[in-house]
């Protein structure tokens, strides 16, 4: 158990509203990631972080922003949600040694 | 760029049958390879890993061998159980960016 929690676990929101998803870890790992999971696409990387205030874009970053002001929290923001952002969002961490990633339980987001 | 191609599902087997899920990859450099498993409604769990050619990863009766000559990392289990029903993802990480590239996943259903 890598001590990762995500909140909220489920959210329904309307098109055009801002949404922030939170990922929290308890073990001070340096690397954190946000993915989205959609049928037929596996998991796709949105943004990642390699330290406080150090973030970079992944494969599908358009429409998303992130912030990491503390080691333990990595926030994903949808500035103006669209129906194409309906998905399941997973946070992950990896440790300094080794490249495997450990995943949180996910947030199911529905944009109506 | 990096890519992972997985055997398309769904795969349906009877309990105690032999399982193979094929995975091939394209990567620059020397990737580390992983299999993840996702049970319904849950996040991804690391099942096994291999970090260099000819390494065999194993866990819970599952095995996969890193074959550099065929760029493959096929998942096998000698005798599946109903509790193995899940979605299985092959993944790799290569380079300093530590970004996982996933296959699209294979749904496995094991019938009693």
CSV table of C-alpha atoms in Angstrom, one decimal:
chain,number,residue,atom,x,y,z
A,1,UNK,CA,0.0,0.0,0.0
A,2,UNK,CA,1.7,3.2,-1.2
A,3,UNK,CA,-0.6,5.4,0.9
A,4,UNK,CA,-2.4,7.2,-2.0
A,5,UNK,CA,-5.8,8.7,-1.7
A,6,UNK,CA,-7.9,10.5,-4.3
A,7,UNK,CA,-10.8,12.9,-3.7
A,8,UNK,CA,-13.5,13.1,-4.6
A,9,UNK,CA,-14.1,9.5,-5.7
A,10,UNK,CA,-17.1,10.4,-7.8
A,11,UNK,CA,-18.2,13.7,-9.2
A,12,UNK,CA,-20.8,14.9,-11.6
A,13,UNK,CA,-20.5,18.4,-13.0
A,14,UNK,CA,-21.8,20.5,-15.8
A,15,UNK,CA,-20.0,21.6,-18.9
A,16,UNK,CA,-18.1,24.8,-18.4
A,17,UNK,CA,-17.6,24.5,-14.7
A,18,UNK,CA,-14.1,24.3,-13.1
A,19,UNK,CA,-13.2,21.0,-11.4
A,20,UNK,CA,-10.3,20.2,-9.1
A,21,UNK,CA,-9.2,16.6,-8.3
A,22,UNK,CA,-6.9,16.0,-5.4
A,23,UNK,CA,-4.2,13.3,-5.0
A,24,UNK,CA,-2.7,12.9,-1.6
A,25,UNK,CA,0.2,10.6,-0.6
A,26,UNK,CA,1.6,9.9,2.8
A,27,UNK,CA,5.1,8.8,2.1
A,28,UNK,CA,6.8,11.9,0.5
A,29,UNK,CA,7.6,10.3,-2.8
A,30,UNK,CA,9.1,12.7,-5.3
A,31,UNK,CA,7.3,11.6,-8.5
A,32,UNK,CA,3.5,11.9,-9.0
A,33,UNK,CA,1.4,11.4,-12.1
A,34,UNK,CA,-2.1,12.0,-13.4
A,35,UNK,CA,-3.7,9.6,-15.9
A,36,UNK,CA,-7.1,9.3,-17.5
A,37,UNK,CA,-8.6,5.9,-18.4
A,38,UNK,CA,-11.0,5.5,-21.3
A,39,UNK,CA,-12.3,2.4,-23.0
A,40,UNK,CA,-10.0,1.3,-25.8
A,41,UNK,CA,-7.2,3.7,-24.8
A,42,UNK,CA,-5.7,2.1,-21.8
A,43,UNK,CA,-4.2,4.8,-19.5
A,44,UNK,CA,-2.9,8.0,-20.9
A,45,UNK,CA,-0.6,10.5,-19.1
A,46,UNK,CA,-2.0,14.0,-18.5
A,47,UNK,CA,0.7,15.7,-16.4
A,48,UNK,CA,3.4,14.6,-14.0
A,49,UNK,CA,5.5,16.1,-11.3
A,50,UNK,CA,9.1,15.5,-10.3
A,51,UNK,CA,9.1,17.7,-7.2
A,52,UNK,CA,7.4,20.6,-5.5
A,53,UNK,CA,6.5,23.2,-8.2
A,54,UNK,CA,8.2,21.0,-10.9
A,55,UNK,CA,5.6,19.7,-13.3
A,56,UNK,CA,5.5,18.8,-17.0
A,57,UNK,CA,2.9,17.9,-19.7
A,58,UNK,CA,2.0,14.4,-20.7
A,59,UNK,CA,0.4,12.9,-23.8
A,60,UNK,CA,-3.1,14.5,-23.3
A,61,UNK,CA,-2.5,17.7,-21.3
A,62,UNK,CA,-4.8,20.1,-23.3
A,63,UNK,CA,-7.6,21.4,-21.1
A,64,UNK,CA,-5.8,20.4,-17.9
A,65,UNK,CA,-3.5,22.1,-15.4
A,66,UNK,CA,-1.8,20.9,-12.3
A,67,UNK,CA,-0.2,22.3,-9.2
A,68,UNK,CA,2.1,20.8,-6.6
A,69,UNK,CA,2.8,23.2,-3.7
A,70,UNK,CA,3.5,20.5,-1.2
A,71,UNK,CA,5.2,17.1,-1.6
A,72,UNK,CA,2.1,15.2,-0.5
A,73,UNK,CA,-0.5,16.8,-2.7
A,74,UNK,CA,-0.9,16.9,-6.5
A,75,UNK,CA,-3.9,18.7,-7.9
A,76,UNK,CA,-5.5,18.3,-11.3
A,77,UNK,CA,-7.7,21.2,-12.5
A,78,UNK,CA,-10.1,21.2,-15.4
A,79,UNK,CA,-10.5,25.0,-15.9
A,80,UNK,CA,-13.8,24.6,-17.9
A,81,UNK,CA,-15.0,21.0,-18.0
A,82,UNK,CA,-16.2,19.5,-21.3
A,83,UNK,CA,-18.0,16.3,-22.0
A,84,UNK,CA,-14.9,14.8,-23.6
A,85,UNK,CA,-13.3,15.0,-20.2
A,86,UNK,CA,-15.7,12.5,-18.8
A,87,UNK,CA,-13.4,9.7,-17.7
A,88,UNK,CA,-11.8,7.9,-14.8
A,89,UNK,CA,-8.8,9.7,-13.4
A,90,UNK,CA,-6.0,7.9,-11.7
A,91,UNK,CA,-3.1,9.4,-9.7
A,92,UNK,CA,0.1,7.5,-9.3
A,93,UNK,CA,3.4,7.8,-7.5
A,94,UNK,CA,6.8,6.3,-8.1
A,95,UNK,CA,9.7,6.1,-5.8
A,96,UNK,CA,13.2,7.4,-6.3
A,97,UNK,CA,14.6,3.9,-6.8
A,98,UNK,CA,12.9,1.9,-9.5
A,99,UNK,CA,10.5,2.9,-12.2
A,100,UNK,CA,7.3,1.1,-11.2
A,101,UNK,CA,4.3,3.3,-10.4
A,102,UNK,CA,1.7,2.7,-7.7
A,103,UNK,CA,-1.8,3.9,-8.3
A,104,UNK,CA,-4.6,5.4,-6.3
A,105,UNK,CA,-8.2,4.2,-6.3
A,106,UNK,CA,-9.4,6.6,-9.0
A,107,UNK,CA,-12.0,9.4,-9.4
A,108,UNK,CA,-14.9,8.9,-11.8
A,109,UNK,CA,-15.8,12.2,-13.3
A,110,UNK,CA,-18.9,12.8,-15.4
A,111,UNK,CA,-19.4,16.0,-17.3
A,112,UNK,CA,-23.0,16.6,-18.4
B,1,UNK,CA,8.4,6.8,-29.6
B,2,UNK,CA,7.5,4.1,-27.2
B,3,UNK,CA,4.5,1.8,-27.8
B,4,UNK,CA,3.0,-1.3,-26.3
B,5,UNK,CA,0.7,-3.7,-28.3
B,6,UNK,CA,-1.4,-6.2,-26.3
B,7,UNK,CA,-3.4,-9.2,-27.4
B,8,UNK,CA,-7.0,-8.0,-27.9
B,9,UNK,CA,-9.6,-9.4,-25.7
B,10,UNK,CA,-11.9,-10.3,-24.2
B,11,UNK,CA,-10.4,-13.7,-23.2
B,12,UNK,CA,-12.6,-16.3,-21.6
B,13,UNK,CA,-11.2,-19.4,-20.0
B,14,UNK,CA,-12.4,-22.2,-17.8
B,15,UNK,CA,-11.0,-22.5,-14.3
B,16,UNK,CA,-7.6,-24.3,-14.2
B,17,UNK,CA,-6.9,-23.5,-17.9
B,18,UNK,CA,-3.5,-22.2,-19.1
B,19,UNK,CA,-3.3,-18.5,-19.7
B,20,UNK,CA,-1.2,-16.5,-22.2
B,21,UNK,CA,-1.7,-12.8,-22.9
B,22,UNK,CA,0.7,-11.5,-25.5
B,23,UNK,CA,2.5,-8.2,-25.3
B,24,UNK,CA,5.1,-6.7,-27.6
B,25,UNK,CA,6.7,-3.4,-27.4
B,26,UNK,CA,8.7,-0.7,-29.3
B,27,UNK,CA,11.0,1.4,-27.2
B,28,UNK,CA,14.2,3.5,-27.4
B,29,UNK,CA,17.0,2.4,-25.1
B,30,UNK,CA,16.5,-0.3,-22.5
B,31,UNK,CA,13.0,-0.2,-21.1
B,32,UNK,CA,11.7,-1.7,-17.9
B,33,UNK,CA,8.6,-3.8,-18.4
B,34,UNK,CA,5.5,-4.3,-16.2
B,35,UNK,CA,2.2,-6.1,-16.0
B,36,UNK,CA,-0.5,-4.4,-14.0
B,37,UNK,CA,-3.9,-5.9,-13.1
B,38,UNK,CA,-7.1,-4.0,-12.5
B,39,UNK,CA,-10.1,-5.6,-10.7
B,40,UNK,CA,-13.6,-4.1,-11.2
B,41,UNK,CA,-14.0,-0.7,-9.7
B,42,UNK,CA,-10.4,-0.5,-8.5
B,43,UNK,CA,-7.1,1.1,-9.4
B,44,UNK,CA,-4.2,-0.6,-11.1
B,45,UNK,CA,-2.0,-3.0,-9.1
B,46,UNK,CA,1.5,-3.9,-10.0
B,47,UNK,CA,1.5,-7.6,-10.8
B,48,UNK,CA,5.1,-8.2,-11.8
B,49,UNK,CA,8.1,-6.5,-13.4
B,50,UNK,CA,11.4,-7.1,-15.3
B,51,UNK,CA,14.1,-4.6,-15.7
B,52,UNK,CA,16.6,-6.2,-18.1
B,53,UNK,CA,16.7,-8.7,-20.9
B,54,UNK,CA,16.1,-12.4,-19.9
B,55,UNK,CA,14.7,-11.3,-16.5
B,56,UNK,CA,11.7,-13.3,-15.4
B,57,UNK,CA,9.1,-11.5,-13.3
B,58,UNK,CA,6.7,-13.6,-11.2
B,59,UNK,CA,4.0,-13.1,-8.7
B,60,UNK,CA,0.8,-15.0,-7.6
B,61,UNK,CA,1.5,-17.8,-10.1
B,62,UNK,CA,1.9,-15.3,-13.0
B,63,UNK,CA,5.1,-15.1,-14.9
B,64,UNK,CA,6.6,-13.1,-17.8
B,65,UNK,CA,10.0,-13.1,-19.3
B,66,UNK,CA,11.7,-10.1,-20.9
B,67,UNK,CA,12.7,-11.1,-24.4
B,68,UNK,CA,14.8,-8.5,-26.1
B,69,UNK,CA,15.3,-10.4,-29.3
B,70,UNK,CA,11.5,-10.6,-29.9
B,71,UNK,CA,10.6,-7.4,-28.0
B,72,UNK,CA,8.0,-9.3,-26.1
B,73,UNK,CA,6.8,-9.7,-22.5
B,74,UNK,CA,4.0,-12.3,-22.6
B,75,UNK,CA,2.1,-13.0,-19.4
B,76,UNK,CA,1.4,-16.6,-18.5
B,77,UNK,CA,-0.2,-18.6,-15.7
B,78,UNK,CA,-0.4,-22.3,-15.5
B,79,UNK,CA,-3.8,-22.7,-13.9
B,80,UNK,CA,-6.2,-19.7,-13.7
B,81,UNK,CA,-8.8,-19.2,-11.0
B,82,UNK,CA,-12.1,-17.4,-11.0
B,83,UNK,CA,-10.5,-14.7,-8.8
B,84,UNK,CA,-8.1,-13.9,-11.7
B,85,UNK,CA,-10.9,-12.3,-13.7
B,86,UNK,CA,-9.7,-8.8,-14.3
B,87,UNK,CA,-8.2,-6.5,-16.9
B,88,UNK,CA,-4.5,-6.9,-17.5
B,89,UNK,CA,-2.2,-4.1,-18.8
B,90,UNK,CA,1.3,-4.4,-20.2
B,91,UNK,CA,3.4,-1.3,-19.8
B,92,UNK,CA,7.0,0.0,-20.2
B,93,UNK,CA,9.1,2.9,-19.0
B,94,UNK,CA,12.1,4.0,-20.9
B,95,UNK,CA,14.3,7.1,-20.6
B,96,UNK,CA,14.8,9.6,-17.8
B,97,UNK,CA,11.3,11.0,-18.0
B,98,UNK,CA,9.9,7.9,-16.0
B,99,UNK,CA,6.7,8.0,-18.1
B,100,UNK,CA,4.8,4.7,-18.3
B,101,UNK,CA,3.4,3.7,-21.7
B,102,UNK,CA,0.5,1.3,-21.5
B,103,UNK,CA,-1.1,-1.2,-23.8
B,104,UNK,CA,-4.9,-1.0,-24.2
B,105,UNK,CA,-5.6,-3.8,-21.7
B,106,UNK,CA,-6.9,-7.3,-22.0
B,107,UNK,CA,-10.1,-8.3,-20.2
B,108,UNK,CA,-9.9,-11.8,-18.8
B,109,UNK,CA,-12.9,-13.7,-17.6
B,110,UNK,CA,-12.5,-17.1,-15.8
B,111,UNK,CA,-15.6,-19.3,-15.6
B,112,UNK,CA,-16.0,-21.9,-12.9
